[in-house]
Amino acid sequence: MFEWLFKYPSDVYREAVFTFGTDLAPAWWILLGAVAVALLAASLVRRGRLARWPVPRRLVVFGFQAATLGVILAVLAEPTLMVRQLKPGANTVAVLIDDSESMSLGAGSGESRLAVARRLAERAIVPGVGERSSVALFRFAEGARRIESLDALSADGGRTRVLASLAEAAGAFDTDALAAVIVLTDGAANADAGDDPGTLLAAGVPVHTVGIGPGANPGDVELSSVALPRTVPPGSEVTARLTLRHATAGDVRLRVRDGEDVLAAKTIALRTEGAVTSVDIAVPSGRPGLRELTFEIEPPPGDPLPRNDVRRQLLEVAERRHRVLHLEGEPRWEYKFLRRAVAEDDVMDIVSWLRTTPRKTYRQGVSEVDELAEGFPDDLSKLYAYDVVILGSLPAAALDDEQHAWLESFVGKRGGGLLALAGRDALADGGWDVTPLARALPVTLERSERASYRSVEGAARPAPEGRGSPVASPVGLTGAGESDGWAGLPRLADYQALGPVKPGATVLLEWVGDETVAPLLVEQPYGFGRAAVLASATTWRWRMRTPPDDPRHGLFWRQLLRHLAQAAQQRDRVTVEGGPDALAVRLALRDERYEPVADADVRATITGPDGTAFEGTLAAGGENGAFEARWQPGVPGVYRVDVTARARQNEHVATRFARVGADDFEYFGATLNRPLLERIAEATGGRYWEPDGVAGIARTVALEGAGVREQRALPLWDAPFFYVLIVLLKCLEWGLRRWWGGI
Amino acid sequence: MTRRVACVLSICAALAAGADEDVSVQAHDLTTFVPSRVQYDSVGGLGEAYYYYEGRLWARWETDFPQAERNFAKRLTELTAIVAAATPARRRLTDEDLGDSPLIFMSDVGYMQLTSAEKAGLRAYLENGGFLWVDDFWGDAEWASFERAMRDVLPERRWQPLPIEHPIFHTVFEIAEMPQIPARDFAWIGDTAEPPWIHRYPQGSLEVPQIRAYLDDDGRPMAIATHNTDIADGWEREAYGEWYFENFSTKSYRLGINVVIYALTH
């Protein structure tokens, strides 16, 4: 309608400058207009019938006639639109069509996504764009490749790199003559991690994205991600966090396998359609070595994409010893039984410092004669040598200001784990509410006149948000089920009021008294570390009032301290990310005080699945003390990466494993990724198009594109709008005069 | 004769019950250290399972109880960072809440006899990590009787003497010599060993005090017996006189504190 009335589409008007094409000087036009208006005014006054009308009516009729006259004069002045358009025949438009495997999936209309893309390109885009520019066709998946015909498309690309493919296509032309890039895709990019959009933006070519495919695959349940620690100690329990995207509701069965051995299984209730569900599952780590775990969900009936129900993850089971420092100000049974529980852990060393009398202390588990000889570690690096600190019933006044600052930085900067126990001199009662460490604790300590620590019985149970946590689950190992395992434990005999739980903190266990339920074990991440508070010091009852073969007390403590210790950062932190085709290796190097070490020589030896090895250097990254490198080994499989860093006469060596390449990448996240396509279009100056609207893409490219352009004048004198307006004005005038009796 | 024995026993039982305070069998504040005495049965009649002293009959288990524990608790709180309960606990080995006392004390065990249930209860208690301290029995016969009573508790363990270098002698105080504490009435004689005629025959040697222990699989004492000495009398009789306090009570407290700290830390 717009185009019929105004002769040109609206986007032409957006881009154009309006002007008049007549050569007559403006003064003549003013004179002409004034004469015409004067004649009109005279005619109104002179005529007999109209002259008898009231002045307002005469003015209305005068207005309509003057407007009609104005439109006629405007048409005579040759109205014109001045636009800059692509110069015909001088430009190229690149049309990229996603040829990855996900394009073979349904578009939601009965056709495949590739069929839709081919139809749009064939019938609308190529003919339209081809009127002014030459069209260069590309297929893309991992990269872009020029094709001569749409028949070359086959939807067989194993991975999709949208950004890299666009940049590659744009780089194939002289950018002065490249008017635009049009990409038809579902946007299901699965290999874009690390790709820099800068190359594409630097080309300055607008990218028009056409989104093809449904926002969800009906009936599909997808195992989107599996989060698992890279390295765990043998004989422990590791918790994997799984994320499921599902377009359907119902129960699905999850299994974790190591080869053919099923290590764990559970049924997951997917409660609502079109949602994301996260679930934790505990998996035994087993013996030392490298394991490849398979996480799989049984495809529910009607699942259209069973190939996105399986994920594989590497797990390094290795002995990494953790050192725990227990500072205690009061000899009490919790100290003894905690020590015993941890002593049974093969990967945990506990060093204890106990104040036995006002002037005497007792050390246990020290590895050197002078360890803790002065009480609290006398040097920051000595404190940082521990992975976990347990604070018992020790008044804050026992430490000086510097030591308090060290404790806070132990959690925040060093990334250690800290556990504060209840006690007569612990938490707020011990004056810890005014120390720097209070910031790290997951509760806001509140001091009151009445002691917050008291003798009172209550049971422990997992809090709703703590279920599934490795800390809350060991008690369920009795076989009686999680809640029964906790319910059968002896009641605790004390409780310390904690104060409000901080935002971001997680209540793992609850204390259930006769009348109240309160947080018992609370934790939160703080800085690089993690801090927890346990509001009781009588868990020893779980040992002394159960049969000797009951493992729950020991399991609880070992799992809690392992949980805190595993979160602790290592000084030389090496991460190796294996992607579909690349290995990204990163080293964050720290000295004994966890200050970044920037002047290091960092090399890596990468050994592939076939035993061949190559060496490379890690370059200093953007962050101080960080070294990074990225390799594309080519062959999929499990790679071993040995990193050696030499700095200040010290040598750090670390080994990691990662898998390069994975099956069925194209079936994960295989829905329309409209946000990505909109971001690309917006960043480059292009537009996002629905398939139904691509008819206008050619004109938009012509008007808004880059490339070689020319100025054009588009005459408007014959636009129907003017003549419709004249007729409309005269009809209105005629109608009013008829109504008022002037005709 | 039988009627006389029964009469004496019933009087003894009544006196014994009357001698205790009910509070010792109630639940205790477990945020504190609670000295706990084990009540057990002994074989024999008057002079064996019971004896007459200071105007009343005493069962063997209650020797020095509760004053020894009361004084010891007070000194623990004064001299260490331990917060001890003022009122001691009294438990039988079959009590359901025996585990609430991770350290239990038994005295005068030379005539002790344990039932099967008590042996099972003590075994479970020790295997859980509980710590038993047996005190105030002298000579070979009393040792043999005690060892026999304990044989079924942990049959796989053997009593082993602890050398003076053992950490239990050094946790807080440096103890260079195992103290021999006689009962108050014999302290004035000058010899720290009690006279043989008040103990079971054949007494053997009463001269050498010793700590003997059951060690667990990690080599930690789980039960100790302070033989040929009466450590708890040093606590109970601290107010007997300055001479007694300085010569015996201080040694009793030093060893007592060391043992408690050891039990609380190992």
XYZ file of C-alpha atoms in Angstrom, chain B residues 59-239:
181
model
C 30.839 -50.176 96.591
C 34.141 -50.672 94.811
C 33.047 -48.695 91.722
C 32.351 -45.542 93.765
C 35.766 -45.277 95.336
C 36.647 -41.562 95.469
C 33.398 -40.706 93.682
C 32.134 -38.033 93.230
C 34.523 -35.749 95.105
C 37.527 -36.794 93.019
C 35.736 -35.898 89.786
C 34.397 -32.660 91.223
C 37.839 -31.505 92.270
C 39.374 -32.675 89.022
C 36.758 -30.819 86.962
C 37.449 -27.673 88.922
C 41.197 -27.961 88.366
C 40.729 -28.769 84.679
C 38.794 -25.547 84.198
C 41.334 -23.557 86.211
C 44.517 -24.965 84.739
C 43.553 -25.713 81.144
C 41.389 -24.342 78.338
C 38.896 -27.146 78.968
C 35.470 -26.129 80.177
C 34.515 -28.967 82.517
C 31.103 -29.682 83.996
C 30.967 -29.206 87.759
C 28.826 -32.274 88.233
C 30.220 -35.629 87.161
C 28.205 -38.254 85.344
C 27.636 -41.833 86.409
C 26.857 -44.451 83.808
C 26.709 -48.207 83.458
C 28.399 -49.810 80.483
C 24.997 -50.826 79.168
C 23.522 -47.341 79.246
C 22.249 -46.159 75.909
C 23.950 -42.779 76.275
C 27.339 -44.132 77.344
C 28.700 -42.670 74.092
C 27.976 -39.170 75.357
C 30.999 -39.665 77.609
C 33.955 -40.297 75.284
C 36.174 -40.678 78.344
C 35.020 -42.942 81.188
C 36.737 -43.611 84.475
C 36.664 -46.794 86.557
C 38.188 -47.173 89.983
C 39.123 -50.024 92.286
C 38.557 -52.729 89.689
C 40.310 -55.535 91.513
C 37.028 -57.334 92.159
C 35.174 -56.192 89.057
C 32.914 -58.543 87.152
C 31.210 -57.685 83.891
C 28.134 -59.200 82.327
C 28.036 -60.143 78.659
C 25.957 -57.054 77.912
C 28.474 -54.849 79.700
C 31.350 -56.405 77.814
C 29.556 -55.860 74.500
C 28.744 -52.297 75.452
C 32.339 -51.567 76.430
C 33.661 -53.162 73.270
C 31.423 -51.069 71.040
C 32.300 -48.001 73.062
C 36.035 -48.546 72.639
C 35.742 -49.422 68.967
C 33.854 -46.185 68.409
C 36.748 -44.219 69.798
C 35.800 -44.013 73.447
C 38.606 -43.888 76.001
C 38.637 -45.944 79.227
C 40.759 -45.074 82.254
C 40.990 -47.632 85.025
C 42.598 -46.600 88.308
C 43.383 -47.660 91.857
C 44.068 -51.368 91.809
C 47.192 -52.845 93.200
C 49.221 -56.002 93.024
C 49.163 -59.087 90.878
C 45.908 -60.617 92.040
C 43.837 -57.519 91.379
C 45.508 -57.090 88.045
C 44.813 -60.692 87.128
C 41.178 -60.328 88.177
C 40.777 -57.167 86.115
C 42.535 -58.637 83.114
C 40.281 -61.680 83.274
C 37.188 -59.488 83.347
C 38.432 -57.560 80.337
C 39.569 -60.577 78.346
C 36.279 -60.973 76.510
C 35.926 -57.276 75.801
C 38.759 -56.994 73.333
C 40.170 -60.524 73.096
C 42.492 -59.602 70.270
C 44.277 -56.943 72.356
C 46.953 -57.319 74.980
C 47.825 -54.914 77.749
C 51.059 -53.149 77.083
C 53.013 -50.922 79.442
C 53.494 -47.375 78.221
C 57.044 -46.092 78.514
C 57.616 -42.695 80.032
C 58.488 -41.404 76.570
C 54.929 -42.009 75.410
C 53.116 -38.773 74.418
C 50.530 -39.336 77.092
C 53.138 -38.254 79.651
C 53.924 -35.063 77.741
C 50.759 -33.519 76.322
C 50.711 -30.598 78.774
C 53.094 -31.343 81.598
C 56.441 -33.018 81.159
C 56.210 -36.033 83.433
C 59.520 -37.746 83.961
C 58.331 -40.456 86.293
C 55.071 -42.322 86.691
C 53.620 -41.080 89.993
C 52.575 -43.504 92.701
C 49.724 -42.054 94.739
C 48.701 -43.986 97.864
C 45.337 -43.657 99.539
C 45.386 -40.803 102.017
C 45.487 -43.027 105.080
C 48.730 -44.661 103.982
C 50.479 -41.612 102.664
C 51.934 -40.667 106.038
C 53.778 -43.994 106.333
C 56.411 -42.725 103.992
C 56.305 -45.449 101.392
C 54.149 -44.515 98.427
C 53.141 -48.148 97.866
C 50.058 -49.185 99.768
C 50.417 -52.006 102.291
C 49.825 -55.452 100.845
C 47.320 -56.556 103.454
C 44.586 -54.286 102.129
C 44.719 -55.833 98.648
C 43.920 -59.214 97.193
C 46.236 -62.122 97.747
C 48.749 -62.921 96.289
C 49.685 -59.291 95.968
C 53.093 -59.699 94.382
C 54.918 -56.426 93.981
C 53.082 -53.175 94.690
C 56.134 -51.030 94.277
C 56.141 -50.106 90.617
C 53.349 -47.864 89.289
C 52.645 -48.229 85.640
C 50.311 -47.314 82.854
C 49.268 -50.300 80.827
C 47.188 -49.823 77.720
C 45.148 -51.470 75.039
C 46.397 -49.994 71.786
C 44.173 -49.629 68.741
C 45.241 -50.505 65.207
C 46.937 -47.124 64.854
C 48.909 -47.563 68.078
C 46.798 -45.155 70.087
C 45.857 -46.124 73.632
C 42.132 -46.812 73.753
C 42.083 -48.015 77.345
C 44.652 -47.335 80.028
C 45.071 -48.825 83.461
C 47.022 -46.883 86.095
C 48.178 -49.860 88.145
C 49.753 -49.741 91.616
C 48.653 -46.170 92.087
C 45.532 -44.251 93.100
C 45.536 -41.151 90.941
C 41.949 -40.213 91.812
C 42.756 -40.145 95.515
C 45.136 -37.340 94.816
C 42.220 -35.384 93.414
C 39.733 -36.363 96.056
C 42.021 -35.590 98.989
C 43.565 -32.366 97.762
C 42.313 -30.560 100.853
